[in-house]
Amino acid sequence: MLVGSWTDKGGMDPALDSRLGALDGKRVFLFGTCGFGGSQAYYDCVFDRFQSALPEGAQVVGRFMCQGQMPPAVRERCVKMAEQEPKRFEPMIENFDRALGHPDTTDLDAFEAALRSAP
């Protein structure tokens, strides 16, 4: 089974909650997008949260995460907060701008490769 989600406050989209129970005893490949991040260490933390939402009997056989585009309102909030704390929020604005257009074809190719390498 493929289970994908955008990252919502560090976890899966809550809309998936009611469907996760059906994954008990299933082999699961987790994938998703994450607007903030870009480092594998951060993605691993997000995946740990994703995986903890699965039933105990679900077997995770692979994982793939890439950067995802965020809504414009996120950038607008960061711009406002950067007026007070530029050192903290200017990197977030830069990250937002880097995330535009993701997932892109490079991300999708990497996703396909991850799927093919899953047991």
mmCIF file of C-alpha atoms in Angstrom:
data_model
loop_
_atom_site.group_PDB
_atom_site.id
_atom_site.type_symbol
_atom_site.label_atom_id
_atom_site.label_comp_id
_atom_site.label_asym_id
_atom_site.label_seq_id
_atom_site.Cartn_x
_atom_site.Cartn_y
_atom_site.Cartn_z
ATOM 1 C CA MET A 1 0.000 0.000 0.000
ATOM 2 C CA LEU A 2 1.147 3.512 -0.747
ATOM 3 C CA VAL A 3 0.392 6.087 1.940
ATOM 4 C CA GLY A 4 1.188 9.681 1.116
ATOM 5 C CA SER A 5 0.640 12.966 2.858
ATOM 6 C CA TRP A 6 1.747 16.524 2.994
ATOM 7 C CA THR A 7 3.278 17.413 6.348
ATOM 8 C CA ASP A 8 0.873 19.091 8.738
ATOM 9 C CA LYS A 9 2.539 20.474 11.876
ATOM 10 C CA GLY A 10 5.156 17.737 11.657
ATOM 11 C CA GLY A 11 2.724 14.880 11.087
ATOM 12 C CA MET A 12 0.354 13.394 8.534
ATOM 13 C CA ASP A 13 -2.724 15.148 7.257
ATOM 14 C CA PRO A 14 -5.379 14.524 9.950
ATOM 15 C CA ALA A 15 -7.853 13.660 7.187
ATOM 16 C CA LEU A 16 -6.053 10.300 6.911
ATOM 17 C CA ASP A 17 -6.710 9.312 10.538
ATOM 18 C CA SER A 18 -9.932 7.433 9.847
ATOM 19 C CA ARG A 19 -8.304 5.343 7.090
ATOM 20 C CA LEU A 20 -5.097 4.277 8.823
ATOM 21 C CA GLY A 21 -6.690 1.393 10.727
ATOM 22 C CA ALA A 22 -7.188 -0.465 7.443
ATOM 23 C CA LEU A 23 -3.384 -0.724 7.137
ATOM 24 C CA ASP A 24 -3.048 -3.221 9.991
ATOM 25 C CA GLY A 25 -1.125 -6.226 8.679
ATOM 26 C CA LYS A 26 -0.290 -4.469 5.395
ATOM 27 C CA ARG A 27 3.063 -3.648 3.821
ATOM 28 C CA VAL A 28 3.225 0.147 3.562
ATOM 29 C CA PHE A 29 5.410 2.543 1.610
ATOM 30 C CA LEU A 30 5.233 6.016 3.180
ATOM 31 C CA PHE A 31 5.803 9.118 1.085
ATOM 32 C CA GLY A 32 5.164 12.779 1.446
ATOM 33 C CA THR A 33 6.075 16.379 0.965
ATOM 34 C CA CYS A 34 7.419 18.734 3.558
ATOM 35 C CA GLY A 35 7.512 22.479 3.023
ATOM 36 C CA PHE A 36 10.098 23.137 5.684
ATOM 37 C CA GLY A 37 13.108 20.960 5.878
ATOM 38 C CA GLY A 38 15.268 19.814 3.063
ATOM 39 C CA SER A 39 17.535 17.752 5.295
ATOM 40 C CA GLN A 40 17.238 14.002 5.594
ATOM 41 C CA ALA A 41 17.509 14.280 9.383
ATOM 42 C CA TYR A 42 14.381 16.444 9.487
ATOM 43 C CA TYR A 43 12.566 14.164 7.049
ATOM 44 C CA ASP A 44 13.444 11.182 9.253
ATOM 45 C CA CYS A 45 11.839 12.914 12.256
ATOM 46 C CA VAL A 46 8.710 13.582 10.205
ATOM 47 C CA PHE A 47 8.636 9.954 9.054
ATOM 48 C CA ASP A 48 8.918 8.776 12.648
ATOM 49 C CA ARG A 49 5.733 10.763 13.367
ATOM 50 C CA PHE A 50 4.053 9.417 10.209
ATOM 51 C CA GLN A 51 4.976 5.863 11.186
ATOM 52 C CA SER A 52 3.757 6.270 14.767
ATOM 53 C CA ALA A 53 0.287 7.067 13.369
ATOM 54 C CA LEU A 54 0.092 3.656 11.675
ATOM 55 C CA PRO A 55 -1.397 0.589 13.353
ATOM 56 C CA GLU A 56 1.141 -1.566 15.163
ATOM 57 C CA GLY A 57 0.735 -4.372 12.615
ATOM 58 C CA ALA A 58 1.620 -2.235 9.582
ATOM 59 C CA GLN A 59 5.028 -3.031 8.117
ATOM 60 C CA VAL A 60 6.813 -0.027 6.602
ATOM 61 C CA VAL A 61 8.819 -1.252 3.599
ATOM 62 C CA GLY A 62 10.015 2.105 2.292
ATOM 63 C CA ARG A 63 9.897 5.864 2.741
ATOM 64 C CA PHE A 64 10.328 8.888 0.515
ATOM 65 C CA MET A 65 10.055 12.575 1.362
ATOM 66 C CA CYS A 66 10.765 15.647 -0.714
ATOM 67 C CA GLN A 67 10.243 19.339 -0.389
ATOM 68 C CA GLY A 68 6.756 20.551 -1.165
ATOM 69 C CA GLN A 69 5.326 23.904 -2.075
ATOM 70 C CA MET A 70 3.517 25.825 0.662
ATOM 71 C CA PRO A 71 0.527 28.182 0.477
ATOM 72 C CA PRO A 72 1.339 31.892 -0.070
ATOM 73 C CA ALA A 73 -0.112 32.717 3.360
ATOM 74 C CA VAL A 74 2.882 30.959 4.950
ATOM 75 C CA ARG A 75 5.293 33.329 3.220
ATOM 76 C CA GLU A 76 3.157 36.335 4.142
ATOM 77 C CA ARG A 77 3.268 35.335 7.827
ATOM 78 C CA CYS A 78 7.033 34.871 7.679
ATOM 79 C CA VAL A 79 7.512 38.277 6.045
ATOM 80 C CA LYS A 80 5.512 39.944 8.831
ATOM 81 C CA MET A 81 7.410 38.092 11.545
ATOM 82 C CA ALA A 82 10.751 38.890 9.865
ATOM 83 C CA GLU A 83 10.108 42.546 10.612
ATOM 84 C CA GLN A 84 10.553 41.697 14.316
ATOM 85 C CA GLU A 85 12.989 38.762 14.073
ATOM 86 C CA PRO A 86 14.846 38.882 10.739
ATOM 87 C CA LYS A 87 17.548 36.359 11.691
ATOM 88 C CA ARG A 88 14.905 33.768 12.505
ATOM 89 C CA PHE A 89 12.414 34.340 9.693
ATOM 90 C CA GLU A 90 14.481 35.411 6.660
ATOM 91 C CA PRO A 91 15.810 31.827 6.260
ATOM 92 C CA MET A 92 12.207 30.628 6.332
ATOM 93 C CA ILE A 93 11.318 33.042 3.518
ATOM 94 C CA GLU A 94 14.292 31.763 1.504
ATOM 95 C CA ASN A 95 13.150 28.188 2.122
ATOM 96 C CA PHE A 96 9.617 29.070 1.001
ATOM 97 C CA ASP A 97 11.004 30.471 -2.246
ATOM 98 C CA ARG A 98 13.156 27.344 -2.823
ATOM 99 C CA ALA A 99 10.095 25.154 -2.304
ATOM 100 C CA LEU A 100 8.138 26.778 -5.137
ATOM 101 C CA GLY A 101 7.449 24.264 -7.896
ATOM 102 C CA HIS A 102 8.114 21.201 -5.748
ATOM 103 C CA PRO A 103 7.661 18.364 -6.116
ATOM 104 C CA ASP A 104 9.310 18.695 -9.510
ATOM 105 C CA THR A 105 10.420 16.099 -12.077
ATOM 106 C CA THR A 106 13.671 15.458 -10.188
ATOM 107 C CA ASP A 107 11.642 14.742 -7.031
ATOM 108 C CA LEU A 108 9.291 12.446 -8.942
ATOM 109 C CA ASP A 109 12.217 10.561 -10.508
ATOM 110 C CA ALA A 110 13.731 10.077 -7.040
ATOM 111 C CA PHE A 111 10.353 8.880 -5.753
ATOM 112 C CA GLU A 112 10.138 6.334 -8.547
ATOM 113 C CA ALA A 113 13.646 5.103 -7.759
ATOM 114 C CA ALA A 114 12.742 4.756 -4.064
ATOM 115 C CA LEU A 115 9.642 2.753 -4.979
ATOM 116 C CA ARG A 116 11.632 0.446 -7.248
ATOM 117 C CA SER A 117 14.223 -0.202 -4.539
ATOM 118 C CA ALA A 118 11.645 -1.064 -1.853
ATOM 119 C CA PRO A 119 11.515 -4.770 -0.960
#
